[in-house]
mmCIF file with all atom_site columns, N, CA, C and O in Angstrom:
data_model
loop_
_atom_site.group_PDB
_atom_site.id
_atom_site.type_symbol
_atom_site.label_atom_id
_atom_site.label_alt_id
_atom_site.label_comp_id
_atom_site.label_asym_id
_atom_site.label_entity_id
_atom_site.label_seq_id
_atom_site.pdbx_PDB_ins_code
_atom_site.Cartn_x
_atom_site.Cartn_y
_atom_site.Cartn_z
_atom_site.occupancy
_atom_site.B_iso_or_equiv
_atom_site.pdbx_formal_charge
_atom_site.auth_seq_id
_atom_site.auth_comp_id
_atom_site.auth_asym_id
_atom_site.auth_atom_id
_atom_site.pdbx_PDB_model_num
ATOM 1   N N  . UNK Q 1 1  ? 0.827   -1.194 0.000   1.00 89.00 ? 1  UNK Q N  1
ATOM 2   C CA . UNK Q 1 1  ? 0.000   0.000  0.000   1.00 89.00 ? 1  UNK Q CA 1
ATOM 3   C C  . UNK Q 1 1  ? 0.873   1.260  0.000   1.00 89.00 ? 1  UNK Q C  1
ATOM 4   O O  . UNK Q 1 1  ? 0.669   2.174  -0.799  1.00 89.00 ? 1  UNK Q O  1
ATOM 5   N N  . UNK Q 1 2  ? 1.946   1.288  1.005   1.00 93.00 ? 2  UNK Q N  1
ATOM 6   C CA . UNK Q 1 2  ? 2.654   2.782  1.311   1.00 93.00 ? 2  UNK Q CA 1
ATOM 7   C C  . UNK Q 1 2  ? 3.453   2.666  -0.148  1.00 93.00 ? 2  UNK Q C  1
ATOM 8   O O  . UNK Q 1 2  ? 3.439   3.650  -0.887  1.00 93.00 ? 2  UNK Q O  1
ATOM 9   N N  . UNK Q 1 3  ? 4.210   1.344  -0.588  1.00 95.00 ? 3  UNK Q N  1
ATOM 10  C CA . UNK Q 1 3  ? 4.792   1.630  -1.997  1.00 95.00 ? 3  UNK Q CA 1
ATOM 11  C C  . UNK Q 1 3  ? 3.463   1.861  -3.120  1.00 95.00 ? 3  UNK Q C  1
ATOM 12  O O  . UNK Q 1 3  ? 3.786   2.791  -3.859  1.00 95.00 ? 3  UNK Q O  1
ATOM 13  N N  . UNK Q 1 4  ? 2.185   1.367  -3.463  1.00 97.00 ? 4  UNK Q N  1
ATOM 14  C CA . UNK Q 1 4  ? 1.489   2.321  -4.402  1.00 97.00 ? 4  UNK Q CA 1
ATOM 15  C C  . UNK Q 1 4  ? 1.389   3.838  -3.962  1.00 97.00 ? 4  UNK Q C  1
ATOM 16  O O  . UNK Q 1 4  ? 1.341   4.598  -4.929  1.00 97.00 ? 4  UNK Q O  1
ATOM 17  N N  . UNK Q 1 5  ? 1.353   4.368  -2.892  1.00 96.00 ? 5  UNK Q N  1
ATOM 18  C CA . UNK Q 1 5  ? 1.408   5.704  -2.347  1.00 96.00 ? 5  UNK Q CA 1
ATOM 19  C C  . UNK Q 1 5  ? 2.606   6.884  -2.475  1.00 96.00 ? 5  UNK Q C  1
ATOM 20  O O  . UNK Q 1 5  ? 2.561   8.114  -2.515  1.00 96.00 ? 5  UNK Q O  1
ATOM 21  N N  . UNK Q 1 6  ? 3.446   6.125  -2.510  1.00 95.00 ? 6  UNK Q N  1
ATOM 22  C CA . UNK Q 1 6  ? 5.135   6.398  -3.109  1.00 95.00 ? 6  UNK Q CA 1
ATOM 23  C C  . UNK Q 1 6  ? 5.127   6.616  -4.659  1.00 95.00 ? 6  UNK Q C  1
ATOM 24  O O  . UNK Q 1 6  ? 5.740   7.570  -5.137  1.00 95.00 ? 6  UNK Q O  1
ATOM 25  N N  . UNK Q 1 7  ? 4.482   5.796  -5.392  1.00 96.00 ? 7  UNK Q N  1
ATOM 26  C CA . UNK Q 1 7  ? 4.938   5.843  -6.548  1.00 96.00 ? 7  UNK Q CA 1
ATOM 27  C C  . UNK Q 1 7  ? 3.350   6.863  -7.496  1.00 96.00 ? 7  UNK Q C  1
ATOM 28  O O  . UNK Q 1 7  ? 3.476   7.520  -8.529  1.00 96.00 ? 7  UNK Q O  1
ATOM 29  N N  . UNK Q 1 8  ? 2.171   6.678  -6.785  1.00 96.00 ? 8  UNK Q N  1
ATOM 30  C CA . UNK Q 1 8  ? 1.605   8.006  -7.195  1.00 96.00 ? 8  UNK Q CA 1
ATOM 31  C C  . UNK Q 1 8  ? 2.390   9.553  -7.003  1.00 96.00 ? 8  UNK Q C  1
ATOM 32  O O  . UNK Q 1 8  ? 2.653   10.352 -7.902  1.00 96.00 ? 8  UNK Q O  1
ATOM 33  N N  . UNK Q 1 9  ? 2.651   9.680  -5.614  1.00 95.00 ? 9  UNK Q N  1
ATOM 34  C CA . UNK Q 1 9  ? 3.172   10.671 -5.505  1.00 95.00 ? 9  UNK Q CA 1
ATOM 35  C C  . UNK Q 1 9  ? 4.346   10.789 -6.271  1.00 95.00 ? 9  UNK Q C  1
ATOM 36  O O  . UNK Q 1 9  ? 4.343   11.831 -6.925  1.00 95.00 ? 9  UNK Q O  1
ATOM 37  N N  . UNK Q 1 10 ? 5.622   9.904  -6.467  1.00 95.00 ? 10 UNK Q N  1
ATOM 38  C CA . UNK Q 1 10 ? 6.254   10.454 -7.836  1.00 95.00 ? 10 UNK Q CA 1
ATOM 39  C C  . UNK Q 1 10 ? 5.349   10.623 -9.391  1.00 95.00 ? 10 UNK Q C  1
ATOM 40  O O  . UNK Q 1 10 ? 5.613   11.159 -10.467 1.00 95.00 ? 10 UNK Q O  1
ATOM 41  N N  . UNK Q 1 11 ? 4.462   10.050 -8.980  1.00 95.00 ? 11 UNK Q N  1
ATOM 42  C CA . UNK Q 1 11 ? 4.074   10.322 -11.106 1.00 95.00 ? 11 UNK Q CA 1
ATOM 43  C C  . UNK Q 1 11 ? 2.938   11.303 -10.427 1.00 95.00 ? 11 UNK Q C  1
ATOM 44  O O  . UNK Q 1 11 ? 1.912   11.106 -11.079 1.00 95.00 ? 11 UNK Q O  1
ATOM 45  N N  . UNK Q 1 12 ? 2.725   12.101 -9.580  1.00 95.00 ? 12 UNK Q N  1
ATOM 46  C CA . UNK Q 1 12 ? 2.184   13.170 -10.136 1.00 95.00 ? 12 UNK Q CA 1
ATOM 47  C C  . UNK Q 1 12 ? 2.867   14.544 -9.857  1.00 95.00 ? 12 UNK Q C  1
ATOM 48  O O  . UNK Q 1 12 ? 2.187   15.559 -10.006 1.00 95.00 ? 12 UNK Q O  1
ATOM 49  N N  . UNK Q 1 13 ? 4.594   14.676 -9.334  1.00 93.00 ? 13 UNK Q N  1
ATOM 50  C CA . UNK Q 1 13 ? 5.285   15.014 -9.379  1.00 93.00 ? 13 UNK Q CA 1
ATOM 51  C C  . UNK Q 1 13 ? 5.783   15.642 -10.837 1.00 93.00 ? 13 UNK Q C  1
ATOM 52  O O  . UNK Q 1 13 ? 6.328   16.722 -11.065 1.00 93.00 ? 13 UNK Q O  1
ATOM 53  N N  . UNK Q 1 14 ? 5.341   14.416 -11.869 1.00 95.00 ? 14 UNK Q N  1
ATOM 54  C CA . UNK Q 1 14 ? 5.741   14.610 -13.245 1.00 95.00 ? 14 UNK Q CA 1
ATOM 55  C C  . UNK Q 1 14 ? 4.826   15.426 -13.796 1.00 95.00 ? 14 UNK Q C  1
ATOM 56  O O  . UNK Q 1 14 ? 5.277   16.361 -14.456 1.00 95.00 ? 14 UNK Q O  1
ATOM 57  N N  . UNK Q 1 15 ? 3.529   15.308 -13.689 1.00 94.00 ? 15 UNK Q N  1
ATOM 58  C CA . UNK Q 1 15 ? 2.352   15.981 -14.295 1.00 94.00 ? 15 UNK Q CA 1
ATOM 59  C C  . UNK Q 1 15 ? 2.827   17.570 -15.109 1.00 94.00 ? 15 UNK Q C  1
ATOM 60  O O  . UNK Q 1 15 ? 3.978   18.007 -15.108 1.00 94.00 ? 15 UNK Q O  1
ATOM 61  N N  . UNK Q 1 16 ? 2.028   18.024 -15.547 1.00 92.00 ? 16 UNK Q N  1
ATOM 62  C CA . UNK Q 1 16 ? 2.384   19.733 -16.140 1.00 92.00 ? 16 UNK Q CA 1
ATOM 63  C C  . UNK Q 1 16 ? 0.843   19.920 -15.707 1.00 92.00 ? 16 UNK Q C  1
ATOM 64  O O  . UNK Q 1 16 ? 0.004   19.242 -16.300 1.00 92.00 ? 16 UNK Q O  1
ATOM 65  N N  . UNK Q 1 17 ? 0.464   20.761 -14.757 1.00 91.00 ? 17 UNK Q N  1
ATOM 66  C CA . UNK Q 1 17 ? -0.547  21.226 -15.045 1.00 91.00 ? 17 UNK Q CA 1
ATOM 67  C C  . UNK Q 1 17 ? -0.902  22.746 -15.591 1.00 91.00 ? 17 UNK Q C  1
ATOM 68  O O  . UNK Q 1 17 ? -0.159  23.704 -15.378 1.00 91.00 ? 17 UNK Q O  1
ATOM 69  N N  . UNK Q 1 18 ? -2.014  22.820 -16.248 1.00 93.00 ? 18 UNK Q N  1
ATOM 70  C CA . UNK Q 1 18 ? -2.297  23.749 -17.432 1.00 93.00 ? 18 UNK Q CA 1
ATOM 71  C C  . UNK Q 1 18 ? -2.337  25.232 -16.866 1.00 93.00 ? 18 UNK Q C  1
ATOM 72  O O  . UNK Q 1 18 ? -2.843  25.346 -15.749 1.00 93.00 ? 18 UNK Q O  1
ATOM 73  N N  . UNK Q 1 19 ? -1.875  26.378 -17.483 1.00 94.00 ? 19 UNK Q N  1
ATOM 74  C CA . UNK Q 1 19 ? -1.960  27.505 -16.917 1.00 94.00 ? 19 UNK Q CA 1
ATOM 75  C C  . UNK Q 1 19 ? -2.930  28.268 -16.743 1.00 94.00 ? 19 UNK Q C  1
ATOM 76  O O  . UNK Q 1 19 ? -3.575  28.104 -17.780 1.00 94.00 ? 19 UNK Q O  1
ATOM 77  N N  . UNK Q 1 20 ? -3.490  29.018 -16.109 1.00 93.00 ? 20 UNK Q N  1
ATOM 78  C CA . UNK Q 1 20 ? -4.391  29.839 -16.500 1.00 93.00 ? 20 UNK Q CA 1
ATOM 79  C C  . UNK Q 1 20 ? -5.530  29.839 -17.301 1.00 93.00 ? 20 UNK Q C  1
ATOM 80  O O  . UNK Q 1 20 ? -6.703  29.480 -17.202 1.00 93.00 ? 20 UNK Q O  1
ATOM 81  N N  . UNK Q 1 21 ? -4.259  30.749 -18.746 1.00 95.00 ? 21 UNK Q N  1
ATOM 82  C CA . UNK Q 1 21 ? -5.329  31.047 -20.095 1.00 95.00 ? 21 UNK Q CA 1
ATOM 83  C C  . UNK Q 1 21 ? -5.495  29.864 -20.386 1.00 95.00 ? 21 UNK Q C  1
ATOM 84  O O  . UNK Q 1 21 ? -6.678  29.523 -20.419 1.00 95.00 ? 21 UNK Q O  1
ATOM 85  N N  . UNK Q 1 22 ? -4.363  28.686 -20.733 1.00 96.00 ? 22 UNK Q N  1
ATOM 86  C CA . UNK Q 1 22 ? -4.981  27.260 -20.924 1.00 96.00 ? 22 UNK Q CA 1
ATOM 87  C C  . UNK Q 1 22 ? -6.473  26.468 -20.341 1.00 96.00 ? 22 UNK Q C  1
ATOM 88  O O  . UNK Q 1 22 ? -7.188  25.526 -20.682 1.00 96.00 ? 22 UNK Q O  1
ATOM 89  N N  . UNK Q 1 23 ? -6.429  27.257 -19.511 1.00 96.00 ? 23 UNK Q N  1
ATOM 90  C CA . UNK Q 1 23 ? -7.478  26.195 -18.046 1.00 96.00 ? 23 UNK Q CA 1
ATOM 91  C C  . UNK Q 1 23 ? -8.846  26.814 -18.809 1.00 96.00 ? 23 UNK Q C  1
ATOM 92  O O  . UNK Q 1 23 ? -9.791  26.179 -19.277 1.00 96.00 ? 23 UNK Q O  1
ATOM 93  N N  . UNK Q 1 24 ? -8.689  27.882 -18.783 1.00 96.00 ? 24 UNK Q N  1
ATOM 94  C CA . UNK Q 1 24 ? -9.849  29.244 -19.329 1.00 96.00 ? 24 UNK Q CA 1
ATOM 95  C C  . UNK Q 1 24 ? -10.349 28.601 -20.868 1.00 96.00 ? 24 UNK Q C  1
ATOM 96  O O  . UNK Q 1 24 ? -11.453 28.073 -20.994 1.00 96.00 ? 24 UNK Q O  1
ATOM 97  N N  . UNK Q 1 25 ? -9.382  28.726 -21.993 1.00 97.00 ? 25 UNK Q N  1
ATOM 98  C CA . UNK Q 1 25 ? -9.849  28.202 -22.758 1.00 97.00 ? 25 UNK Q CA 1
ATOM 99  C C  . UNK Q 1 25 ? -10.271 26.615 -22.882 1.00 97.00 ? 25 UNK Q C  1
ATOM 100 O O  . UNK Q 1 25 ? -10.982 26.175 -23.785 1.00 97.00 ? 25 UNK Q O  1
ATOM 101 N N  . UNK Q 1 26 ? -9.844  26.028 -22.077 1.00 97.00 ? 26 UNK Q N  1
ATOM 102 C CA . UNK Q 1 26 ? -10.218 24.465 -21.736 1.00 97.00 ? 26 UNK Q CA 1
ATOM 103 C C  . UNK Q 1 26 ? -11.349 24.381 -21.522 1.00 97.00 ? 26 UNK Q C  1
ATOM 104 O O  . UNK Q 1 26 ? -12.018 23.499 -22.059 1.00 97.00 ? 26 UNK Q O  1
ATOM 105 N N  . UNK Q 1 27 ? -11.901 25.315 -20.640 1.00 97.00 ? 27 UNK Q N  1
ATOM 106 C CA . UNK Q 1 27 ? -13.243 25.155 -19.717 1.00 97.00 ? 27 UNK Q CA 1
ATOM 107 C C  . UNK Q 1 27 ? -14.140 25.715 -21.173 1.00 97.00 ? 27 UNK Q C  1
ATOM 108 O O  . UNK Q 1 27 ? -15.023 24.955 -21.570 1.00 97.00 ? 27 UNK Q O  1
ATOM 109 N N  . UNK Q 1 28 ? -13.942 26.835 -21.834 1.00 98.00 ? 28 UNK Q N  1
ATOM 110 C CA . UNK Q 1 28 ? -14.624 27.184 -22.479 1.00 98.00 ? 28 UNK Q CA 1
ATOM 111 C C  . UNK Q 1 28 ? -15.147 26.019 -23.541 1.00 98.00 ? 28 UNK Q C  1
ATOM 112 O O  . UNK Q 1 28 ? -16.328 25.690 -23.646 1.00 98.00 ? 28 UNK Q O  1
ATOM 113 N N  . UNK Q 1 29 ? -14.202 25.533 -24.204 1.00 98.00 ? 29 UNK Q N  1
ATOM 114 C CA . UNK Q 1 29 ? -14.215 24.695 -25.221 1.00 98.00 ? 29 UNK Q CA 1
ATOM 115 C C  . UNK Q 1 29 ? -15.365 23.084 -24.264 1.00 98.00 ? 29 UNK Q C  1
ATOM 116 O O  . UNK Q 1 29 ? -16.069 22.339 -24.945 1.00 98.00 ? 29 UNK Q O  1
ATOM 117 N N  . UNK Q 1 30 ? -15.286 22.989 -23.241 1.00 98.00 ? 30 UNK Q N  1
ATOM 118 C CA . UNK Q 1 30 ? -16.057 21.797 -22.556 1.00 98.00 ? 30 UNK Q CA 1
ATOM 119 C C  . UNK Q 1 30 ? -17.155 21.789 -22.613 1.00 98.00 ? 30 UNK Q C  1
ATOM 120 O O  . UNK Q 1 30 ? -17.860 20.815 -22.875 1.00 98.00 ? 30 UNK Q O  1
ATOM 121 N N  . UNK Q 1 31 ? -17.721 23.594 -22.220 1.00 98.00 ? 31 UNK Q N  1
ATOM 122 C CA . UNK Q 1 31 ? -18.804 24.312 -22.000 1.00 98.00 ? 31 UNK Q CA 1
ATOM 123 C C  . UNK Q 1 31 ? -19.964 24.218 -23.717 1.00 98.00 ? 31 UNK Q C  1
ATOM 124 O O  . UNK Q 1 31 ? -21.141 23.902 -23.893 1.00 98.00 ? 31 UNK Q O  1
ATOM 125 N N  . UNK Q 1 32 ? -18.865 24.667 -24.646 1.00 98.00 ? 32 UNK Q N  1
ATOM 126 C CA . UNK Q 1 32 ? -19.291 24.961 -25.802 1.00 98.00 ? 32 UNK Q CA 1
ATOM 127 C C  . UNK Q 1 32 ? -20.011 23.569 -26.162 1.00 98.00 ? 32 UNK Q C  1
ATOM 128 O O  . UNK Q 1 32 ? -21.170 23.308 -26.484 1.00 98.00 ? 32 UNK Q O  1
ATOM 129 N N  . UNK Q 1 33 ? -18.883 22.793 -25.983 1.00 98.00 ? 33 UNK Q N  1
ATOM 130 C CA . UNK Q 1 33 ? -19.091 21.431 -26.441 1.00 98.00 ? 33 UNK Q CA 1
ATOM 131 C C  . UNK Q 1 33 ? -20.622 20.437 -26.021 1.00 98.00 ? 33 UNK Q C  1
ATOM 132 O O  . UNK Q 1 33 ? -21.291 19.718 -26.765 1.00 98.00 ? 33 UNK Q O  1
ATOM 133 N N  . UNK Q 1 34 ? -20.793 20.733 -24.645 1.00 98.00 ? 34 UNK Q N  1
ATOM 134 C CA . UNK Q 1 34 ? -21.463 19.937 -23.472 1.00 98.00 ? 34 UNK Q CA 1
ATOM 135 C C  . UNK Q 1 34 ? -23.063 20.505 -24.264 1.00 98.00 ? 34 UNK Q C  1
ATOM 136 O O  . UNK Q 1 34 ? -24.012 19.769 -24.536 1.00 98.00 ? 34 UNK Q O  1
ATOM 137 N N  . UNK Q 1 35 ? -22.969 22.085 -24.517 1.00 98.00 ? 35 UNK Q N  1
ATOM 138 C CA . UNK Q 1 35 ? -23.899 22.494 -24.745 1.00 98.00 ? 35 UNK Q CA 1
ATOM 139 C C  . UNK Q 1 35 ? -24.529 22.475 -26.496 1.00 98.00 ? 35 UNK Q C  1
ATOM 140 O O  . UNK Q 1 35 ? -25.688 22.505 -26.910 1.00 98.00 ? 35 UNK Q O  1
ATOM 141 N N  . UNK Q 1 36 ? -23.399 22.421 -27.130 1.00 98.00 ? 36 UNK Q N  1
ATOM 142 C CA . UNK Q 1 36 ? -23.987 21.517 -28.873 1.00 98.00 ? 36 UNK Q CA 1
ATOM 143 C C  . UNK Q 1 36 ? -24.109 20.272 -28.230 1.00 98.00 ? 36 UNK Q C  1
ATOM 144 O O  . UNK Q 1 36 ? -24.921 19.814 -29.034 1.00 98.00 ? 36 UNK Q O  1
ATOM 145 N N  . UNK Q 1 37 ? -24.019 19.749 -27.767 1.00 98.00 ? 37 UNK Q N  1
ATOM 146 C CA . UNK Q 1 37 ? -24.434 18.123 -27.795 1.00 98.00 ? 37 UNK Q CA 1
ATOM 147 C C  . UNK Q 1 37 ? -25.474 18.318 -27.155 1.00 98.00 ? 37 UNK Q C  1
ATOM 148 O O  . UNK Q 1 37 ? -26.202 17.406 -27.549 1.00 98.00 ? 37 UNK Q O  1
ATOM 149 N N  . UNK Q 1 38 ? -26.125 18.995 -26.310 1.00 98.00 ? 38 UNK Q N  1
ATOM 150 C CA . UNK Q 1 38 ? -27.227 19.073 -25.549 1.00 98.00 ? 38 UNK Q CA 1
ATOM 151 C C  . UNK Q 1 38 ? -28.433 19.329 -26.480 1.00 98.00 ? 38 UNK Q C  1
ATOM 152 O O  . UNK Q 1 38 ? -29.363 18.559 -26.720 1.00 98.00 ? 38 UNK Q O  1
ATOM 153 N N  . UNK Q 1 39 ? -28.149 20.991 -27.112 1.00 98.00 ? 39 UNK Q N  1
ATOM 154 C CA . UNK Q 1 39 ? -28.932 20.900 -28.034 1.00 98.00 ? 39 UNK Q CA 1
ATOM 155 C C  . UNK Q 1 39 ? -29.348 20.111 -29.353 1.00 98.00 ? 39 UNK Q C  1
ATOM 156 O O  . UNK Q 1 39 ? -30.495 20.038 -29.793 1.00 98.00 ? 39 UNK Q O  1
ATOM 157 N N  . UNK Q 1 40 ? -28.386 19.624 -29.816 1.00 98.00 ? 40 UNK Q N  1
ATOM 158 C CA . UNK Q 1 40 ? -28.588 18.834 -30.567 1.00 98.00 ? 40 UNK Q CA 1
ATOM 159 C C  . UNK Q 1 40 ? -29.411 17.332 -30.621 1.00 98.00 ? 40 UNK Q C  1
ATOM 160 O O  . UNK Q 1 40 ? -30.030 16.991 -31.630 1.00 98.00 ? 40 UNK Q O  1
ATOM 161 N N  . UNK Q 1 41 ? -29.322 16.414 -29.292 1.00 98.00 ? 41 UNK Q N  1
ATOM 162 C CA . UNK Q 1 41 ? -29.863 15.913 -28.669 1.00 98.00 ? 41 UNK Q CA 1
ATOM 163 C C  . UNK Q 1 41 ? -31.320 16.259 -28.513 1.00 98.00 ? 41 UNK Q C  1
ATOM 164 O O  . UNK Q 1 41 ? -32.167 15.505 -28.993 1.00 98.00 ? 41 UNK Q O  1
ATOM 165 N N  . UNK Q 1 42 ? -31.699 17.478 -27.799 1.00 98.00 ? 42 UNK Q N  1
ATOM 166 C CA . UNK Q 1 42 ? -33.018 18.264 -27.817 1.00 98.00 ? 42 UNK Q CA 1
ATOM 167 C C  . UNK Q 1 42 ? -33.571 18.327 -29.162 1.00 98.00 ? 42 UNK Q C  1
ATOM 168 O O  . UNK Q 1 42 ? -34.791 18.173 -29.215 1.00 98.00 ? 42 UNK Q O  1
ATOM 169 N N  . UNK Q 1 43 ? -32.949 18.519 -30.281 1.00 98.00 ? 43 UNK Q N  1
ATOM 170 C CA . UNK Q 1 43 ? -34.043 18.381 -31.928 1.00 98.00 ? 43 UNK Q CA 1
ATOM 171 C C  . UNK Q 1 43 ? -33.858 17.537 -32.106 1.00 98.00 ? 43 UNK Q C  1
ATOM 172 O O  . UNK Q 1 43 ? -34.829 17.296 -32.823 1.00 98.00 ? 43 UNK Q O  1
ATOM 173 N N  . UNK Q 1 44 ? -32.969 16.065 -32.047 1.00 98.00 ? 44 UNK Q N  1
ATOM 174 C CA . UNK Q 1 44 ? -33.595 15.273 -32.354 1.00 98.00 ? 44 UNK Q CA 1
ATOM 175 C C  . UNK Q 1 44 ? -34.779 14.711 -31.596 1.00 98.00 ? 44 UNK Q C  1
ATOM 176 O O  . UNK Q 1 44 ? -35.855 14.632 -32.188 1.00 98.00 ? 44 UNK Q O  1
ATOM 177 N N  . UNK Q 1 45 ? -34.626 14.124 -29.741 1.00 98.00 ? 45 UNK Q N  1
ATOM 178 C CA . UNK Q 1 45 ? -35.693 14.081 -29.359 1.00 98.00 ? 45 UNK Q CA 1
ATOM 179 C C  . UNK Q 1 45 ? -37.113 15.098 -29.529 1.00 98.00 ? 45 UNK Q C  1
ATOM 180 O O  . UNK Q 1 45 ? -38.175 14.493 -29.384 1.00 98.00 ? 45 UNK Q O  1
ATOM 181 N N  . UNK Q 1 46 ? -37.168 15.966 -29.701 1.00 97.00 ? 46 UNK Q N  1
ATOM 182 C CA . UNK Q 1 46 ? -38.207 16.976 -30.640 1.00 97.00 ? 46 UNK Q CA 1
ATOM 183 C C  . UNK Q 1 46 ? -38.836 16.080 -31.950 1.00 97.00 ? 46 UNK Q C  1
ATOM 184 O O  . UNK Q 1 46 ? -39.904 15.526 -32.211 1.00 97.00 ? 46 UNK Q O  1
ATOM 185 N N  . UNK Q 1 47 ? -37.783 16.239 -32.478 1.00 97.00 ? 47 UNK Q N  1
ATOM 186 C CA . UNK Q 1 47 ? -38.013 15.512 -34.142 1.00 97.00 ? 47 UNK Q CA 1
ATOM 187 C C  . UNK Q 1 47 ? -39.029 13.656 -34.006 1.00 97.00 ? 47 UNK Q C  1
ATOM 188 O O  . UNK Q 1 47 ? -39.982 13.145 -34.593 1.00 97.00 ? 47 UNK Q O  1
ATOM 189 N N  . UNK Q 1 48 ? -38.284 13.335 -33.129 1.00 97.00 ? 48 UNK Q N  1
ATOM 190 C CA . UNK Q 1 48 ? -38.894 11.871 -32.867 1.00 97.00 ? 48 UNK Q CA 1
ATOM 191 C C  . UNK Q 1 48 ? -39.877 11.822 -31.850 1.00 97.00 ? 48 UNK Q C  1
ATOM 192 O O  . UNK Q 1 48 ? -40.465 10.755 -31.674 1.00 97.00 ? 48 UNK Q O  1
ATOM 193 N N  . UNK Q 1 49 ? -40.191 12.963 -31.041 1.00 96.00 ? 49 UNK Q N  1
ATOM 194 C CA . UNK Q 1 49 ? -41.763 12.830 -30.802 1.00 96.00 ? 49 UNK Q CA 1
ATOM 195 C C  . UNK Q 1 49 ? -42.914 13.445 -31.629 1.00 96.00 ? 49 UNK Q C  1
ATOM 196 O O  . UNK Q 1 49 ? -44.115 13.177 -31.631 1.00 96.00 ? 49 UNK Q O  1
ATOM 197 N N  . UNK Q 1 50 ? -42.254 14.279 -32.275 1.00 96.00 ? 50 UNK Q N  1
ATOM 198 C CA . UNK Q 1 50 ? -43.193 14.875 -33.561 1.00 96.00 ? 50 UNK Q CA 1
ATOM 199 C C  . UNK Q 1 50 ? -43.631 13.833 -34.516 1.00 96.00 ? 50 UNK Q C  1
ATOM 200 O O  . UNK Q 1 50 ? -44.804 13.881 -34.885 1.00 96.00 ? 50 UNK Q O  1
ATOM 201 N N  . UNK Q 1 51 ? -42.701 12.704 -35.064 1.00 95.00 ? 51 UNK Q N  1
ATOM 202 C CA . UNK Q 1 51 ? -42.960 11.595 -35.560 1.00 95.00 ? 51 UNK Q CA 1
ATOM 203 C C  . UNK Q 1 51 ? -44.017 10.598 -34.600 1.00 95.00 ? 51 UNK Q C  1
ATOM 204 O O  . UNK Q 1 51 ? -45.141 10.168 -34.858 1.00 95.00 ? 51 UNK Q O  1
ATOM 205 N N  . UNK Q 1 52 ? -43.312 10.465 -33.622 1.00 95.00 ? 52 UNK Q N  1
ATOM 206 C CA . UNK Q 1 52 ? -44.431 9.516  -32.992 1.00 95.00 ? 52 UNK Q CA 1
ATOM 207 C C  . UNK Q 1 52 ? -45.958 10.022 -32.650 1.00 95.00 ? 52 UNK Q C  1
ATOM 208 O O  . UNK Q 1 52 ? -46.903 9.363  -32.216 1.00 95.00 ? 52 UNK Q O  1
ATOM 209 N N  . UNK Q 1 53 ? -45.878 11.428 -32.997 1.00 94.00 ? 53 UNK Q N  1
ATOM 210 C CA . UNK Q 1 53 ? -47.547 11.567 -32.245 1.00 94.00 ? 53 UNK Q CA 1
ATOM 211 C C  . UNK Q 1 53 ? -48.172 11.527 -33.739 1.00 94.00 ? 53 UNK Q C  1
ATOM 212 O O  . UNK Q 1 53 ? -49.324 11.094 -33.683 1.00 94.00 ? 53 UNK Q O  1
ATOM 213 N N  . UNK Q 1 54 ? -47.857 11.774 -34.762 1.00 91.00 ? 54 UNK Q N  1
ATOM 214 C CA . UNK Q 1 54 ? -48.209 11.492 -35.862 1.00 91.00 ? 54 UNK Q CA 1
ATOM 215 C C  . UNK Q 1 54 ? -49.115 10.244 -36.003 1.00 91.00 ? 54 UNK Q C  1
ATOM 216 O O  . UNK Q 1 54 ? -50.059 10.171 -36.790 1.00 91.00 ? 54 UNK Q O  1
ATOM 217 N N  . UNK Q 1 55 ? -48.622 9.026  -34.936 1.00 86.00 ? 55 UNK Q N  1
ATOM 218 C CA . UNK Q 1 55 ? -49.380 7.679  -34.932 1.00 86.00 ? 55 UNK Q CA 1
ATOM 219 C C  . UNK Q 1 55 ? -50.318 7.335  -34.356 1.00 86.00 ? 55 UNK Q C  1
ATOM 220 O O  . UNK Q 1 55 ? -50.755 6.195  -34.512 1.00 86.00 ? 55 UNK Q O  1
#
């Protein structure tokens, strides 16, 4: 156990974590993303209950 605990703590020693403007535009691009897939999702379910009440 204490050696898996040893050897996380060296490999996240190694890590780079992202700066700032990186983090900023990261988040943005997640945001953008999360939210076309959302909507997109939303017309199709739209689209396929418009079909089904048709029946």
């Amino acid at each position: 156990m204490f050696k898996f605990l040893k050897d996380v703590s060296r490999e996240m020693k190694k890590v780079t974590w992202p700066k700032g403007k990186e983090l900023s535009s990261y988040t943005i691009t997640v945001i953008a993303t999360v939210a076309f897939v959302a909507l997109f999702f939303f017309v199709i379910d739209l689209g396929i209950t418009q079909v089904l009440n048709l029946f």
